[in-house]
Amino acid sequence: MINLLLFSIIVGIVSSLIIVPLATTVKRNKENEETGLVFNRWAALASTAVLIAVIVFGVYYLSNLDRNWTSLWLMLLIVTFMGVAFAGPKDRKPKIILFIGAAVFVVYLLSAPLFNADKKYNAVEMDQKVEITAFDETKTPASVPPKFARNKMKKAFGQVPNTSYYELGNLQIQKVGDDFVYIAPVEFSGFFKWLSAKTTPGYFTMSATDSADNPKFVKAEMIYTPSSFFGKNVERHIRMNMPDLIFYGDVQLEVDDEGKPHYIRSYGEFITGRNGFDVKGIVMMDPETGDIEKFPISEVPAFINGAVSPEAVSLQNSYFGNYIHGFWNSVVGKKDVKLPSDEGTEANVSPIFDEEGHMYYFTDFTSPKEGVDSMLGYALTDGRTGKATYYTGNLEESYMDSQGALQIIEKKFIEKKWSGEMPVLYNFYGEASWLTPVLDSNGFLQNYFIVSAANPEISVFGNTPNEALKLYKTALQRGGSTVDGSSNAEEAKATITVSRVFKERVGDFTLVSILADDGRNFLVSSEVEPLAIYIQEGDKLVLTYLDTGELFLPVRELTNMSVK
């Protein structure tokens, strides 16, 4: 508060010196005798300084704007103009020069977006690869949609003491210990509730992989929250302690492995003037004590998954997609321009986790041409470092974008009026595929839908992600695709005797399901092994298969020892 007060006083004093004329004017009679003051310069200086200081204090206190001198650009223009308007003969010329300098500076700031597009693109330029690694089908993707999780938390809100004082805050996903969970703080429901309660009692947590999990309320008293007022508001408290930092994105709640909550916010630098943003680190605040720590991006605590705010990632995606050939190309011509999707769950991006529990923000890019639902590529941005990789996909195939996947779901369940949420592209069995939770009109989870991005006619849905994956593998083989399995599935060999066999004609190929005498199940398509159509009960087979751990193991090679 003292910092803001000093800042306001300094701005007030400097502004008054510019506005108030240099000379003191007096009234004289015909004999050139002084008859009284028309204008008291010292009184004008003092009153002007006080008035401007009060205005500056109010604006900066309410807006939480950074206190860099460049943030005063509008006031600088107004003050120098007033200085020219009120100037006397002795100080008019220097004040005109000052006003011209201020105008040039303001033009520079406002025109920065027209000329810094190349710097923005270079600041976020991504590594490029063809495809992400195959997903380990023995794992469960964090695919519970946030809308569904929020609905369940609202129904469990009775766990909160003095429920009428509070409401559910913003939802976000993170890894706590070995579990992927949604976290949502309990917030004040208004100013008078804050006056009465003073503190919030805790937060909700719920599994992000198991839709059957019930929300749990965790007690953790918090004084500084986004819904608190005056000095107890998180953003204002952080700004008062870090007056010069440039922030981008909302504050986020992160919980450490012991369950203690922390509020974090991304800070960085402008790219040119006061335009653009390049993330440099975070500030972390204890919501119980108000203690604040600052960390560069390379030293962020291990428990924090989303050091880079989703808003900052969305901005970076916009730079990368739009400014490949500069600003004007993004407006006219649009050569090689690709637009990031707006289907994400947080600021147009969707947080996902890899098999090691590392969080990335997913975004797909589409063509700026209207009516086109072909995906041009997709990006994964590291949630801790902000480093991004752009995947082009198989250039020989045309991939459907997230909007196209949602449209398929809408048509599939048109009578039930179900819709998809949070579409994410995975590499399932070597096939680029959209996994999308399907919700009813009330926001309750109904199933999980998987559709091939390259072959939209191949699609399945199941009650759980893993059930849908099993059906999808069969659908891929029925469609004639080669199932490659996950990056973690190792090849294995087996010699078995066929106990049961089932053959199904699918298109141009036959899908053969085999039950071995040891109880294992195998699946092979005649596209992979044409002679598999001759398998009968009692045959002895030598198999090479992928040990995926699933019920039906995909066969890569097969030799029937019973057929000569």
XYZ file of C-alpha atoms in Angstrom:
564
model
C 0.000 0.000 0.000
C 2.857 2.388 0.846
C 4.431 1.680 -2.550
C 1.211 2.596 -4.333
C 0.811 5.730 -2.222
C 4.342 6.926 -3.060
C 3.802 6.083 -6.737
C 0.586 8.131 -6.777
C 2.185 11.112 -5.015
C 5.151 11.180 -7.426
C 2.852 10.997 -10.456
C 0.672 13.740 -8.966
C 3.623 16.071 -8.348
C 5.168 15.546 -11.807
C 1.797 15.977 -13.515
C 1.051 19.200 -11.646
C 4.424 20.636 -12.674
C 3.555 19.955 -16.316
C -0.032 21.241 -16.179
C 0.326 24.359 -14.028
C 1.775 27.410 -15.885
C 5.251 28.521 -14.912
C 4.515 32.248 -14.305
C 2.255 33.750 -11.641
C -0.309 36.139 -13.089
C -1.321 39.313 -11.207
C -3.981 41.975 -11.810
C -2.739 45.560 -12.333
C -4.511 48.935 -12.686
C -3.797 51.695 -15.213
C -0.924 52.946 -13.144
C 0.638 49.423 -13.275
C 0.022 48.867 -9.607
C -0.757 45.358 -8.310
C -4.374 45.109 -7.231
C -4.524 41.370 -6.427
C -3.640 37.876 -7.608
C -5.664 36.299 -10.345
C -3.765 33.016 -10.146
C -1.824 31.520 -7.215
C 0.639 29.032 -8.742
C 1.576 27.282 -5.498
C -2.018 26.645 -4.567
C -2.692 25.362 -8.082
C 0.332 23.050 -7.920
C -0.745 21.597 -4.589
C -4.402 21.108 -5.488
C -3.551 19.623 -8.902
C -1.015 17.234 -7.374
C -3.508 16.048 -4.741
C -6.310 15.578 -7.267
C -4.160 13.572 -9.705
C -2.623 11.505 -6.904
C -6.096 10.516 -5.704
C -7.168 9.577 -9.246
C -3.991 7.532 -9.855
C -4.327 5.750 -6.517
C -7.942 4.812 -7.235
C -7.281 3.620 -10.793
C -4.263 1.493 -9.895
C -5.844 0.104 -6.731
C -9.009 -0.987 -8.530
C -7.360 -2.253 -11.723
C -4.256 -3.931 -10.190
C -2.303 -2.522 -13.137
C 1.480 -2.814 -13.076
C 3.301 0.322 -11.912
C 5.850 0.545 -14.679
C 6.101 4.090 -16.001
C 4.933 2.905 -19.442
C 1.532 2.132 -17.905
C 1.063 5.913 -17.586
C 1.014 6.431 -21.362
C -2.595 7.691 -21.517
C -2.131 9.999 -18.546
C 1.125 11.269 -20.077
C -0.703 12.251 -23.249
C -3.552 13.965 -21.383
C -1.281 15.772 -18.931
C 1.090 17.112 -21.608
C -1.891 18.291 -23.682
C -3.290 20.122 -20.675
C 0.164 21.583 -20.074
C 0.142 23.073 -23.588
C -3.429 24.327 -23.192
C -2.674 26.135 -19.913
C 0.899 27.198 -20.716
C 2.052 30.793 -20.422
C 4.359 32.621 -22.816
C 7.500 31.495 -20.965
C 6.812 27.743 -20.899
C 4.678 27.119 -23.978
C 7.495 26.034 -26.273
C 9.051 23.362 -23.970
C 5.585 22.014 -23.170
C 4.735 21.735 -26.866
C 7.938 19.744 -27.353
C 6.999 17.558 -24.372
C 3.532 16.954 -25.811
C 4.965 15.989 -29.221
C 7.354 13.560 -27.527
C 4.467 12.032 -25.550
C 2.381 11.702 -28.722
C 5.236 9.945 -30.537
C 5.654 7.565 -27.606
C 1.924 6.767 -27.517
C 1.889 6.150 -31.279
C 4.843 3.763 -30.801
C 3.012 1.848 -28.086
C -0.287 1.623 -29.957
C 1.337 0.646 -33.258
C 3.495 -2.106 -31.715
C 1.110 -4.920 -32.824
C 1.641 -3.865 -36.445
C 5.415 -4.300 -36.324
C 6.297 -6.874 -33.654
C 4.610 -9.926 -35.217
C 7.980 -11.453 -36.178
C 9.264 -11.058 -32.610
C 6.106 -12.677 -31.267
C 6.476 -15.625 -33.634
C 10.172 -16.069 -32.831
C 9.424 -15.935 -29.088
C 7.050 -18.920 -29.330
C 8.432 -20.809 -32.351
C 7.805 -24.517 -31.794
C 9.779 -27.655 -32.516
C 8.035 -29.705 -35.189
C 7.373 -33.452 -35.293
C 5.043 -35.719 -37.247
C 3.096 -37.608 -34.569
C 2.951 -38.098 -30.830
C 4.010 -41.451 -29.372
C 1.382 -44.146 -29.040
C -0.718 -44.089 -25.880
C -0.233 -46.951 -23.424
C -3.624 -48.645 -23.592
C -3.113 -50.213 -20.147
C -3.315 -46.701 -18.649
C -6.430 -44.564 -18.224
C -6.381 -41.089 -19.812
C -7.467 -38.136 -17.653
C -10.713 -37.798 -19.571
C -13.433 -36.917 -17.048
C -14.879 -33.673 -18.487
C -14.660 -30.623 -16.200
C -18.333 -29.744 -16.686
C -19.328 -33.154 -15.307
C -16.864 -32.871 -12.413
C -18.209 -29.422 -11.575
C -21.779 -30.718 -11.539
C -20.823 -33.475 -9.095
C -19.002 -31.021 -6.852
C -22.037 -28.749 -6.732
C -24.184 -31.686 -5.634
C -21.658 -32.451 -2.893
C -21.563 -28.830 -1.673
C -23.476 -29.806 1.452
C -20.146 -30.985 2.877
C -19.094 -27.334 3.253
C -19.817 -25.764 6.666
C -22.025 -22.643 6.516
C -22.884 -23.466 2.925
C -24.907 -20.291 2.318
C -21.765 -18.155 2.620
C -19.930 -19.841 -0.240
C -19.966 -21.008 -3.856
C -17.763 -23.235 -6.019
C -14.703 -21.573 -7.560
C -12.867 -22.231 -10.810
C -12.074 -25.839 -11.658
C -8.661 -27.025 -12.816
C -6.832 -30.299 -13.233
C -3.532 -31.332 -11.684
C -1.559 -34.305 -10.402
C -1.492 -34.733 -6.628
C 0.748 -37.580 -5.545
C 0.097 -40.333 -8.065
C -3.468 -39.306 -8.877
C -4.903 -37.020 -11.551
C -7.558 -34.888 -9.892
C -9.748 -31.848 -10.362
C -9.351 -29.083 -7.774
C -11.960 -26.391 -7.112
C -11.691 -23.898 -4.232
C -14.668 -22.803 -2.165
C -15.213 -19.058 -2.743
C -17.246 -16.325 -1.069
C -20.647 -15.749 -2.656
C -20.589 -11.951 -2.177
C -19.231 -8.934 -0.317
C -21.413 -9.260 2.778
C -20.682 -12.991 3.016
C -16.984 -12.119 3.009
C -17.514 -9.554 5.774
C -19.252 -12.188 7.875
C -17.099 -15.252 7.223
C -13.637 -13.667 6.698
C -12.143 -17.015 5.572
C -13.063 -19.841 3.193
C -13.021 -23.378 4.621
C -11.191 -25.338 1.904
C -11.482 -26.939 -1.535
C -13.001 -29.898 -3.387
C -11.067 -32.648 -5.094
C -12.288 -35.356 -7.496
C -10.645 -37.932 -9.744
C -10.003 -36.845 -13.331
C -9.805 -40.459 -14.557
C -12.682 -42.189 -12.729
C -16.126 -40.728 -13.432
C -17.597 -42.870 -10.622
C -15.466 -41.113 -8.012
C -17.283 -38.823 -5.605
C -15.999 -35.323 -4.763
C -14.256 -34.931 -1.428
C -14.126 -31.732 0.582
C -10.697 -30.948 2.045
C -10.510 -28.528 4.972
C -7.893 -25.823 4.441
C -8.657 -22.357 5.783
C -7.882 -19.593 3.303
C -7.883 -15.859 4.042
C -6.563 -14.596 0.696
C -8.812 -15.732 -2.151
C -9.959 -14.430 -5.572
C -13.400 -13.675 -4.099
C -12.092 -11.769 -1.063
C -12.144 -7.968 -1.070
C -9.694 -5.109 -0.534
C -6.273 -6.231 0.688
C -7.378 -9.862 1.121
C -8.033 -10.299 -2.597
C -5.344 -12.575 -4.073
C -4.602 -10.504 -7.178
C -4.487 -7.238 -5.239
C -2.305 -8.710 -2.500
C 0.147 -10.053 -5.076
C 0.198 -6.735 -6.928
C 0.865 -4.774 -3.737
C 3.892 -6.964 -3.064
C 5.049 -7.224 -6.693
C 4.178 -3.787 -8.153
C 6.406 -3.962 -11.245
C 5.748 -7.504 -12.490
C 3.788 -8.109 -15.702
C 1.138 -10.796 -15.142
C -0.940 -12.625 -17.715
C -3.781 -14.995 -16.931
C -5.885 -15.636 -13.846
C -4.560 -16.867 -10.531
C -4.712 -20.655 -10.182
C -4.982 -22.930 -7.164
C -2.298 -25.630 -6.961
C -2.202 -28.237 -4.203
C 1.040 -29.832 -3.052
C 1.433 -33.538 -2.263
C 0.465 -32.918 1.382
C -2.809 -31.304 0.312
C -1.809 -27.728 1.190
C -3.245 -25.176 -1.292
C -1.201 -22.426 -2.957
C -2.245 -19.699 -5.384
C 0.090 -19.089 -8.313
C 0.216 -16.583 -11.163
C 2.419 -16.424 -14.279
C 4.602 -13.369 -14.803
C 6.715 -12.344 -17.782
C 7.772 -9.531 -20.075
C 6.201 -7.497 -22.848
C 7.635 -8.376 -26.259
C 7.609 -4.797 -27.579
C 6.407 -1.685 -25.783
C 3.400 -2.832 -23.795
C 2.314 -5.465 -26.297
C 2.782 -9.223 -26.367
C 3.735 -11.511 -23.498
C 6.618 -13.905 -22.879
C 6.350 -15.944 -19.666
C 9.360 -15.913 -17.327
C 8.166 -17.476 -14.073
C 5.536 -17.554 -11.334
C 4.717 -15.992 -8.021
C 3.291 -18.344 -5.394
C 1.195 -17.224 -2.427
C 0.139 -19.008 0.742
C -3.622 -18.273 0.995
C -3.558 -18.654 4.787
C -0.651 -16.357 5.651
C -0.297 -14.225 2.504
C 3.420 -15.064 2.184
C 4.628 -14.666 -1.410
C 7.568 -16.244 -3.232
C 8.850 -15.576 -6.743
C 10.288 -18.359 -8.924
C 11.859 -18.198 -12.388
C 10.403 -20.774 -14.750
C 13.440 -23.073 -14.329
C 12.993 -23.252 -10.540
C 9.241 -23.823 -10.221
C 8.422 -26.243 -7.346
C 7.923 -29.841 -8.471
C 4.292 -30.103 -7.360
C 3.156 -27.289 -9.665
C 1.768 -28.569 -12.982
C 0.480 -25.387 -14.610
C 3.242 -22.833 -14.081
C 2.359 -21.333 -17.459
C -1.208 -20.074 -17.337
C -3.639 -21.461 -19.954
C -4.305 -17.873 -21.059
C -0.582 -17.420 -21.820
C -0.497 -20.711 -23.751
C -3.542 -19.675 -25.772
C -1.803 -16.383 -26.593
C 1.344 -18.238 -27.679
C -0.716 -20.500 -29.939
C -2.252 -17.413 -31.520
C 1.205 -15.959 -32.228
C 2.447 -19.228 -33.725
C -0.613 -19.769 -35.902
C -1.143 -16.228 -37.157
C 2.268 -14.575 -37.474
C 4.318 -17.048 -39.495
C 4.697 -14.411 -42.235
C 4.093 -11.268 -40.201
C 1.100 -9.205 -39.151
C -0.247 -8.104 -42.524
C -0.262 -11.658 -43.859
C -2.494 -12.613 -40.921
C -5.020 -10.035 -42.127
C -4.657 -10.183 -45.924
C -3.643 -13.266 -47.882
C -3.248 -15.529 -44.826
C -0.564 -17.709 -46.420
C 0.267 -20.666 -44.109
C -1.936 -19.172 -41.382
C -3.522 -21.715 -39.038
C -6.071 -20.855 -36.389
C -5.916 -22.454 -32.926
C -9.120 -24.187 -31.875
C -11.453 -22.649 -29.311
C -12.722 -26.037 -28.065
C -10.371 -26.251 -25.077
C -11.634 -26.432 -21.512
C -9.397 -23.655 -20.103
C -8.862 -20.478 -22.150
C -9.245 -22.477 -25.404
C -6.639 -25.117 -24.443
C -7.129 -28.517 -22.779
C -4.738 -29.771 -20.056
C -3.693 -33.405 -20.556
C -1.087 -35.660 -18.932
C 1.453 -38.035 -20.405
C 2.209 -41.464 -18.945
C 4.787 -40.002 -16.524
C 2.231 -37.555 -15.130
C 3.651 -34.473 -16.869
C 1.024 -31.926 -17.866
C 0.699 -30.442 -21.339
C -1.800 -28.066 -22.912
C -3.366 -29.464 -26.085
C -4.574 -27.342 -29.006
C -5.443 -28.283 -32.570
C -5.103 -25.867 -35.485
C -7.479 -25.510 -38.401
C -7.722 -23.539 -41.627
C -8.846 -19.878 -41.559
C -11.152 -20.702 -44.464
C -14.762 -20.953 -43.359
C -16.549 -24.285 -43.686
C -13.330 -26.333 -43.539
C -13.005 -28.826 -40.659
C -9.640 -30.254 -41.704
C -6.953 -30.105 -39.034
C -3.635 -28.567 -40.092
C -1.768 -29.819 -37.033
C -1.793 -29.777 -33.241
C 0.433 -28.536 -30.444
C 1.420 -29.743 -26.986
C 2.775 -27.086 -24.636
C 4.667 -28.091 -21.503
C 2.682 -26.757 -18.549
C 5.821 -26.161 -16.463
C 8.191 -24.589 -19.008
C 5.958 -23.244 -21.789
C 8.058 -25.067 -24.396
C 5.807 -26.305 -27.199
C 5.973 -28.912 -29.954
C 3.887 -28.709 -33.107
C 2.787 -31.994 -34.710
C 1.942 -31.956 -38.382
C 0.313 -35.396 -38.403
C 0.684 -37.752 -41.358
C 0.906 -35.348 -44.300
C -0.393 -38.053 -46.646
C -3.691 -38.102 -44.780
C -6.213 -35.389 -43.992
C -7.065 -35.199 -40.294
C -10.405 -34.009 -39.005
C -10.217 -31.180 -36.461
C -11.846 -31.064 -33.021
C -14.909 -29.234 -34.341
C -15.460 -32.044 -36.858
C -15.272 -34.643 -34.076
C -17.869 -32.736 -32.052
C -20.164 -32.535 -35.071
C -19.976 -36.314 -35.534
C -20.995 -36.826 -31.907
C -23.862 -34.379 -32.256
C -25.186 -36.237 -35.303
C -24.595 -39.636 -33.680
C -26.769 -38.761 -30.683
C -29.053 -36.205 -32.304
C -32.243 -37.757 -30.906
C -30.897 -37.772 -27.345
C -29.464 -34.256 -27.711
C -26.096 -35.326 -26.317
C -22.940 -33.368 -27.072
C -19.191 -33.794 -26.758
C -16.823 -31.808 -24.561
C -13.031 -31.647 -24.281
C -11.951 -33.432 -27.492
C -8.275 -34.466 -27.293
C -6.194 -36.125 -30.004
C -4.332 -39.305 -29.019
C -2.265 -41.869 -30.859
C -4.289 -45.038 -30.235
C -2.777 -48.171 -31.776
C -0.855 -46.076 -34.311
C -3.994 -44.196 -35.406
C -4.540 -40.476 -34.746
C -7.837 -40.534 -32.851
C -10.142 -38.121 -31.051
C -11.226 -39.128 -27.539
C -14.228 -37.088 -26.400
C -16.478 -37.431 -23.335
C -20.186 -37.266 -24.222
C -22.576 -35.369 -21.946
C -26.348 -35.127 -21.857
C -28.228 -31.820 -21.791
C -27.886 -31.662 -17.990
C -24.107 -32.007 -18.094
C -23.952 -35.637 -16.903
C -21.449 -38.022 -18.449
C -23.019 -40.678 -20.687
C -20.095 -42.326 -22.503
C -16.706 -41.883 -24.142
C -16.525 -41.543 -27.913
C -13.446 -42.370 -30.006
C -13.243 -41.561 -33.701
C -10.346 -41.859 -36.138
C -9.092 -38.436 -37.256
C -8.124 -39.800 -40.680
C -11.056 -42.216 -41.125
C -14.153 -40.703 -39.446
C -16.228 -43.759 -40.405
C -14.300 -45.704 -37.733
C -15.807 -44.767 -34.371
C -16.931 -46.419 -31.120
C -18.244 -45.437 -27.703
C -18.061 -47.106 -24.317
C -18.917 -46.485 -20.674
C -15.247 -45.950 -19.748
C -12.201 -44.809 -21.737
C -10.618 -48.260 -21.470
C -13.793 -50.012 -22.628
C -13.975 -47.660 -25.601
C -10.296 -48.381 -26.362
C -10.931 -52.124 -26.532
C -13.851 -51.609 -28.889
C -11.781 -49.184 -30.930
C -8.997 -51.698 -31.476
C -11.532 -54.164 -32.878
C -13.097 -51.440 -35.026
C -9.702 -50.556 -36.476
C -9.023 -54.153 -37.466
C -12.497 -54.448 -38.917
C -11.769 -51.376 -40.979
C -8.601 -52.915 -42.326
C -6.187 -50.813 -40.265
C -2.998 -52.206 -38.795
C -2.988 -52.086 -34.995
C 0.459 -51.110 -33.745
C -0.197 -50.976 -30.019
C 1.379 -48.625 -27.531
C 4.950 -47.536 -27.241
C 5.203 -49.609 -24.030
C 3.749 -52.845 -25.470
C 6.541 -55.331 -26.122
C 6.439 -58.100 -28.689
C 6.097 -61.614 -27.300
C 5.907 -65.110 -28.735
C 3.643 -67.973 -27.747
C 2.842 -71.491 -28.851
C -0.806 -72.302 -28.219
C -3.501 -74.815 -29.034
C -6.775 -73.339 -30.275
C -9.666 -74.033 -27.903
C -12.292 -71.881 -29.613
C -12.293 -69.754 -32.775
C -14.712 -67.116 -34.060
C -14.556 -65.590 -37.562
C -16.333 -62.458 -38.686
C -16.346 -61.070 -42.197
C -15.708 -57.321 -42.135
C -15.488 -55.590 -45.507
C -12.728 -57.170 -47.569
C -11.172 -58.977 -44.611
C -11.981 -61.537 -41.919
C -11.477 -60.835 -38.246
C -10.446 -63.977 -36.341
C -10.855 -64.207 -32.538
C -8.904 -67.049 -30.912
C -9.294 -68.559 -27.439
C -6.123 -70.470 -26.470
C -6.019 -73.559 -24.271
C -4.277 -71.499 -21.578
C -7.192 -69.025 -21.428
C -5.614 -66.175 -23.346
C -7.461 -64.406 -26.176
C -5.888 -63.286 -29.432
C -7.178 -61.171 -32.314
C -5.880 -61.256 -35.886
C -7.131 -59.848 -39.187
C -6.768 -61.650 -42.498
C -5.189 -58.425 -43.765
C -2.245 -59.131 -41.443
C -2.243 -62.931 -41.867
C -4.312 -64.080 -44.896
C -4.048 -67.783 -43.901
C -5.689 -67.075 -40.533
C -9.045 -67.859 -42.205
C -8.108 -71.578 -42.095
C -7.652 -71.747 -38.293
C -9.776 -74.411 -36.621
C -10.242 -75.719 -33.097
C -7.366 -77.969 -32.089
C -4.808 -76.264 -34.369
C -1.374 -75.572 -32.922
C -0.241 -72.005 -33.557
C 3.022 -70.111 -33.138
C 2.196 -66.450 -32.536
C 4.043 -63.147 -32.377
C 1.820 -60.672 -30.562
C 1.869 -57.397 -28.647
C 1.698 -57.886 -24.895
C -0.654 -54.962 -24.241
C -2.220 -56.461 -21.147
C -5.687 -56.305 -22.687
C -8.287 -59.060 -22.954
C -7.704 -59.555 -26.691
C -4.017 -59.408 -27.641
C -3.255 -58.164 -31.186
C -1.343 -60.697 -33.336
C 1.403 -59.489 -35.687
C 2.611 -62.800 -37.106
C 1.102 -66.290 -37.091
C 2.206 -69.738 -38.186
C -0.312 -72.614 -38.181
C 1.729 -75.738 -37.411
C -1.314 -77.940 -38.124
C -1.543 -76.855 -41.771
C 1.051 -78.416 -44.071
